[in-house]
Short mmCIF file of C-alpha atoms in Angstrom, two decimals:
data_model
loop_
_atom_site.label_atom_id
_atom_site.label_comp_id
_atom_site.label_asym_id
_atom_site.label_seq_id
_atom_site.Cartn_x
_atom_site.Cartn_y
_atom_site.Cartn_z
CA MET A 78 -41.20 9.74 7.24
CA ASN A 79 -38.67 6.89 7.11
CA ASP A 80 -39.64 3.42 5.93
CA ASP A 81 -37.71 0.17 5.75
CA ALA A 82 -36.74 0.50 2.07
CA GLN A 83 -35.47 4.02 2.64
CA ILE A 84 -33.51 2.99 5.71
CA LEU A 85 -31.88 0.01 3.99
CA ILE A 86 -30.81 2.10 0.99
CA ALA A 87 -29.45 4.81 3.30
CA ARG A 88 -27.49 2.22 5.26
CA LEU A 89 -25.99 0.81 2.07
CA LEU A 90 -25.02 4.28 0.90
CA THR A 91 -23.44 5.00 4.26
CA HIS A 92 -21.66 1.73 4.95
CA GLN A 93 -21.02 0.58 1.32
CA THR A 94 -21.66 -3.06 2.21
CA LEU A 95 -23.96 -4.97 4.56
CA ARG A 96 -23.83 -8.63 5.51
CA ARG A 97 -26.37 -11.01 3.98
CA ASP A 98 -27.40 -12.11 7.47
CA ASP A 99 -28.39 -8.54 8.39
CA LYS A 100 -32.11 -8.54 9.24
CA MET A 101 -33.13 -5.98 6.60
CA VAL A 102 -30.87 -7.50 3.95
CA LYS A 103 -32.37 -10.94 4.58
CA ARG A 104 -35.80 -9.41 4.08
CA ALA A 105 -34.71 -7.78 0.81
CA LEU A 106 -33.44 -11.15 -0.44
CA SER A 107 -36.52 -13.11 0.57
CA ASP A 108 -39.47 -10.68 0.39
CA GLU A 109 -40.32 -10.16 -3.28
CA ALA A 110 -42.46 -7.06 -2.73
CA PHE A 111 -39.79 -5.44 -0.56
CA ARG A 112 -37.09 -6.22 -3.14
CA ILE A 113 -39.19 -4.75 -5.96
CA GLU A 114 -39.61 -1.54 -3.97
CA ILE A 115 -35.87 -1.31 -3.28
CA ASP A 116 -34.98 -1.99 -6.91
CA LYS A 117 -37.49 0.64 -8.05
CA ARG A 118 -36.10 3.32 -5.77
CA LEU A 119 -32.50 2.52 -6.64
CA LEU A 120 -33.24 2.53 -10.38
CA GLU A 121 -34.78 5.99 -10.07
CA SER A 122 -31.35 7.15 -8.91
CA GLY A 123 -29.42 5.13 -11.52
CA LEU A 124 -28.37 2.49 -9.01
CA LYS A 125 -28.85 -1.24 -8.47
CA LEU A 126 -28.48 -3.74 -5.64
CA LEU A 127 -25.61 -6.17 -6.09
CA ASP A 128 -25.76 -9.57 -4.43
CA ASN A 129 -24.90 -13.15 -5.19
CA VAL A 130 -25.33 -16.34 -3.20
CA TYR A 131 -21.57 -16.88 -3.05
CA ALA A 132 -20.81 -13.62 -1.22
CA ASP A 133 -21.44 -12.81 2.45
CA HIS A 134 -22.22 -9.15 1.71
CA VAL A 135 -24.41 -7.01 -0.56
CA THR A 136 -23.69 -3.57 -1.97
CA ILE A 137 -25.01 -1.04 -4.48
CA ALA A 138 -23.53 0.12 -7.77
CA LEU A 139 -24.33 2.26 -10.77
CA HIS A 140 -26.81 0.75 -13.21
CA ARG A 141 -25.19 -0.15 -16.52
CA ASN A 142 -27.56 2.11 -18.44
CA VAL A 143 -26.27 5.26 -16.74
CA GLU A 144 -22.54 4.47 -16.75
CA PRO A 145 -21.80 6.19 -20.09
CA LYS A 146 -23.63 9.32 -18.92
CA ILE A 147 -21.53 9.42 -15.76
CA PHE A 148 -18.13 8.37 -17.07
CA GLY A 149 -18.32 9.18 -20.76
CA ALA A 150 -18.26 7.09 -23.91
CA LYS A 151 -16.78 3.63 -23.59
CA ASP A 152 -13.95 4.39 -25.99
CA ILE A 153 -12.63 7.24 -23.84
CA TRP A 154 -13.45 6.45 -20.23
CA GLN A 155 -11.20 4.45 -17.92
CA ASN A 156 -11.66 0.70 -17.83
CA ASN A 157 -12.66 1.08 -14.20
CA ASN A 158 -14.05 3.84 -12.02
CA PHE A 159 -12.06 3.07 -8.89
CA GLY A 160 -9.12 5.02 -10.30
CA LEU A 161 -6.95 1.92 -10.41
CA THR A 162 -3.88 1.93 -12.62
CA ARG A 163 -3.24 -0.79 -15.20
CA ASP A 164 -1.12 -2.83 -12.80
CA GLY A 165 -3.72 -2.29 -10.06
CA VAL A 166 -6.47 -3.79 -12.23
CA ALA A 167 -4.17 -6.68 -13.16
CA LEU A 168 -3.43 -7.34 -9.48
CA LEU A 169 -7.16 -7.25 -8.69
CA VAL A 170 -7.89 -9.90 -11.34
CA VAL A 171 -5.03 -12.09 -10.11
CA LEU A 172 -6.37 -11.92 -6.55
CA TRP A 173 -9.91 -12.66 -7.77
CA ALA A 174 -8.69 -15.69 -9.70
CA GLN A 175 -6.68 -17.09 -6.80
CA ILE A 176 -9.19 -16.42 -4.01
CA ILE A 177 -12.71 -16.33 -5.45
CA LEU A 178 -12.64 -19.10 -8.06
CA PRO A 179 -11.36 -21.78 -5.63
CA LYS A 180 -13.83 -20.52 -3.02
CA ARG A 181 -16.75 -20.88 -5.42
CA GLU A 182 -15.69 -24.39 -6.30
CA ARG A 183 -15.74 -25.29 -2.61
CA GLN A 184 -19.16 -23.67 -2.21
CA GLU A 185 -20.60 -25.48 -5.22
CA THR A 186 -19.32 -28.82 -3.92
CA HIS A 187 -20.32 -27.94 -0.33
CA VAL A 188 -16.78 -28.22 1.01
CA THR A 189 -15.77 -25.96 3.89
CA VAL A 190 -12.29 -25.15 5.12
CA SER A 191 -12.75 -27.40 8.15
CA ASP A 192 -14.18 -30.38 6.27
CA ASP A 193 -12.11 -33.55 6.46
CA GLN A 194 -14.61 -35.87 4.79
CA THR A 195 -17.47 -35.77 2.33
CA ASP A 196 -21.03 -35.96 3.57
CA MET A 197 -23.08 -38.11 1.24
CA PHE A 198 -26.04 -35.76 1.81
CA ASP A 199 -24.11 -32.49 1.49
CA LYS A 200 -25.71 -31.61 -1.85
CA ASP A 201 -28.96 -30.90 0.00
CA ALA A 202 -27.32 -28.43 2.35
CA PRO A 203 -27.30 -24.67 1.70
CA ILE A 204 -24.31 -23.17 -0.09
CA PRO A 205 -21.64 -22.64 2.57
CA ARG A 206 -20.91 -19.05 3.55
CA ALA A 207 -17.91 -17.30 2.09
CA GLU A 208 -16.26 -17.02 5.49
CA ASP A 209 -16.38 -20.83 5.80
CA THR A 210 -14.90 -21.51 2.35
CA SER A 211 -12.72 -18.53 1.45
CA ILE A 212 -8.99 -19.14 1.87
CA GLY A 213 -6.39 -16.41 1.79
CA ILE A 214 -3.19 -16.43 -0.23
CA SER A 215 0.34 -15.70 0.87
CA TYR A 216 1.68 -12.21 0.14
CA THR A 217 5.18 -13.67 -0.12
CA ALA A 218 4.04 -16.21 -2.69
CA LEU A 219 2.06 -13.59 -4.63
CA LEU A 220 5.12 -11.34 -4.80
CA SER A 221 7.29 -14.24 -5.92
CA ASP A 222 4.86 -15.40 -8.62
CA PHE A 223 3.64 -12.07 -9.99
CA GLY A 224 5.90 -9.33 -8.64
CA ASP A 225 7.90 -8.92 -11.84
CA LYS A 226 4.70 -8.64 -13.88
CA LEU A 227 2.89 -6.25 -11.55
CA GLY A 228 5.41 -3.52 -10.80
CA LYS A 229 7.59 -5.28 -8.23
CA LYS A 230 7.29 -4.87 -4.45
CA THR A 231 6.81 -1.10 -4.22
CA ARG A 232 4.00 -0.94 -6.77
CA MET A 233 2.38 -4.13 -5.51
CA ASP A 234 2.38 -2.86 -1.92
CA MET A 235 0.85 0.43 -3.04
CA ASN A 236 -1.87 -1.30 -5.07
CA LEU A 237 -2.62 -3.76 -2.26
CA GLY A 238 -3.11 -0.78 0.04
CA VAL A 239 -5.57 0.78 -2.42
CA LEU A 240 -7.48 -2.49 -2.86
CA SER A 241 -7.65 -2.88 0.91
CA LYS A 242 -9.07 0.63 1.37
CA LEU A 243 -11.64 0.00 -1.37
CA GLY A 244 -12.83 -3.17 0.38
CA PHE A 245 -11.65 -5.74 -2.16
CA ILE A 246 -9.18 -7.44 0.19
CA GLU A 247 -8.15 -7.66 3.84
CA ARG A 248 -4.57 -8.06 5.10
CA ARG A 249 -3.69 -10.21 8.09
CA GLY A 250 0.05 -10.45 8.40
CA ASP A 251 1.40 -12.31 5.39
CA VAL A 252 -2.08 -13.50 4.34
CA ILE A 253 -4.31 -11.67 1.84
CA LEU A 254 -7.99 -12.45 2.37
CA GLU A 255 -11.21 -11.79 0.49
CA GLY A 256 -12.79 -8.43 1.29
CA PRO A 257 -16.53 -7.64 1.13
CA LEU A 258 -16.41 -6.43 -2.49
CA LEU A 259 -14.11 -8.96 -4.17
CA ASP A 260 -16.90 -11.39 -5.06
CA LEU A 261 -19.47 -8.66 -5.74
CA MET A 262 -17.85 -6.11 -8.02
CA MET A 263 -16.06 -8.35 -10.51
CA ASP A 264 -17.86 -9.52 -13.66
CA THR A 265 -17.80 -13.24 -13.00
CA ASP A 266 -19.56 -14.27 -16.23
CA VAL A 267 -16.84 -12.58 -18.27
CA LEU A 268 -13.78 -13.30 -16.15
CA LYS A 269 -14.49 -16.92 -15.20
CA GLU A 270 -14.68 -18.10 -18.80
CA ARG A 271 -11.62 -16.07 -19.78
CA ILE A 272 -9.49 -17.27 -16.89
CA ILE A 273 -10.54 -20.91 -16.39
CA ASN A 274 -10.70 -21.78 -20.09
CA GLY A 275 -8.07 -19.30 -21.22
CA ALA A 276 -5.34 -17.63 -19.24
CA LEU A 277 -5.14 -20.11 -16.35
CA ALA A 278 -6.63 -23.22 -17.94
CA GLU A 279 -3.61 -25.42 -17.34
CA VAL A 280 -3.06 -24.06 -13.84
CA PHE A 281 -6.61 -24.85 -12.74
CA LYS A 282 -6.40 -28.36 -14.19
CA ARG A 283 -3.38 -29.01 -11.98
CA ALA A 284 -4.58 -27.31 -8.80
CA PRO A 285 -6.59 -29.60 -6.45
CA LEU A 286 -9.10 -28.41 -3.89
CA ALA A 287 -7.58 -27.79 -0.48
CA ALA A 288 -9.08 -27.45 2.97
CA ALA A 289 -6.19 -25.44 4.35
CA PRO A 290 -4.57 -22.11 3.42
CA ARG A 291 -2.86 -22.46 0.09
CA ARG A 292 -2.06 -20.66 -3.12
CA ILE A 293 -2.60 -21.65 -6.73
CA SER A 294 0.73 -22.76 -8.10
CA THR A 295 1.89 -20.93 -11.20
CA ASP A 296 5.14 -22.65 -11.94
CA ASN A 297 5.85 -21.26 -15.37
CA ASP A 298 6.21 -17.81 -16.87
CA ALA A 299 3.63 -18.53 -19.56
CA ALA A 300 0.85 -18.85 -16.98
CA ASN A 301 1.92 -15.64 -15.26
CA ASP A 302 2.00 -13.77 -18.58
CA ALA A 303 -1.41 -15.12 -19.55
CA VAL A 304 -3.24 -14.03 -16.42
CA VAL A 305 -1.75 -10.54 -16.58
CA GLU A 306 -2.78 -10.26 -20.23
CA ALA A 307 -6.31 -11.27 -19.26
CA ALA A 308 -6.26 -8.70 -16.48
CA ASP A 309 -5.23 -5.98 -18.89
CA ASP A 310 -8.50 -6.45 -20.76
CA ALA A 311 -10.67 -6.89 -17.68
CA GLU A 312 -13.33 -4.33 -16.80
CA THR A 313 -14.23 -3.92 -13.14
CA PRO A 314 -17.86 -2.89 -12.75
CA ASN A 315 -18.55 0.15 -10.60
#
């Protein structure tokens, strides 16, 4: 006999992601007993629920404890289980840095894309949804800034197609937008420190918040080299 926990897990397995405003997802995020039951059932299968307050979706992934048993020892298995090539992982990290980090800064300061002034009481408001704060980046600009480092146009187009199919990004004409998984599947604790205080430190110091579509300016080769080097070492969780 089906129950709500079983149905929610089955839906996640079927659809890969569900929106946070879905009725059953909202219950899982607010009903402690229901969440405990879901976590218990997922853990029994080596899985876990992935969610964060900055993302508009939730998903499921392998639990860290079972990864080596599924993919092998860490010194021999791929640095990701999406089958991405080295330049594909590097492109993924570049997109994460240019789309997700600015979005999170807007969410933490309660600034939406349509805001034209600061509300003195905005700190008491809920964190804005990703769809209200996430800004896409220009494909043309991405190719110009990172094309030489990431396999040029042919390879970049191929990897963007793969990332789109996997749910990391969405393409709308020349604009590359955040997909359901981009802010869920990347290890923010590891990457944020490495990128903000390392590879792109100077870039982020120069780049102001914007309430219109924009891209992070990388106007020197050193910055481009640094972010690709950071991406080479990045591990995308399953």
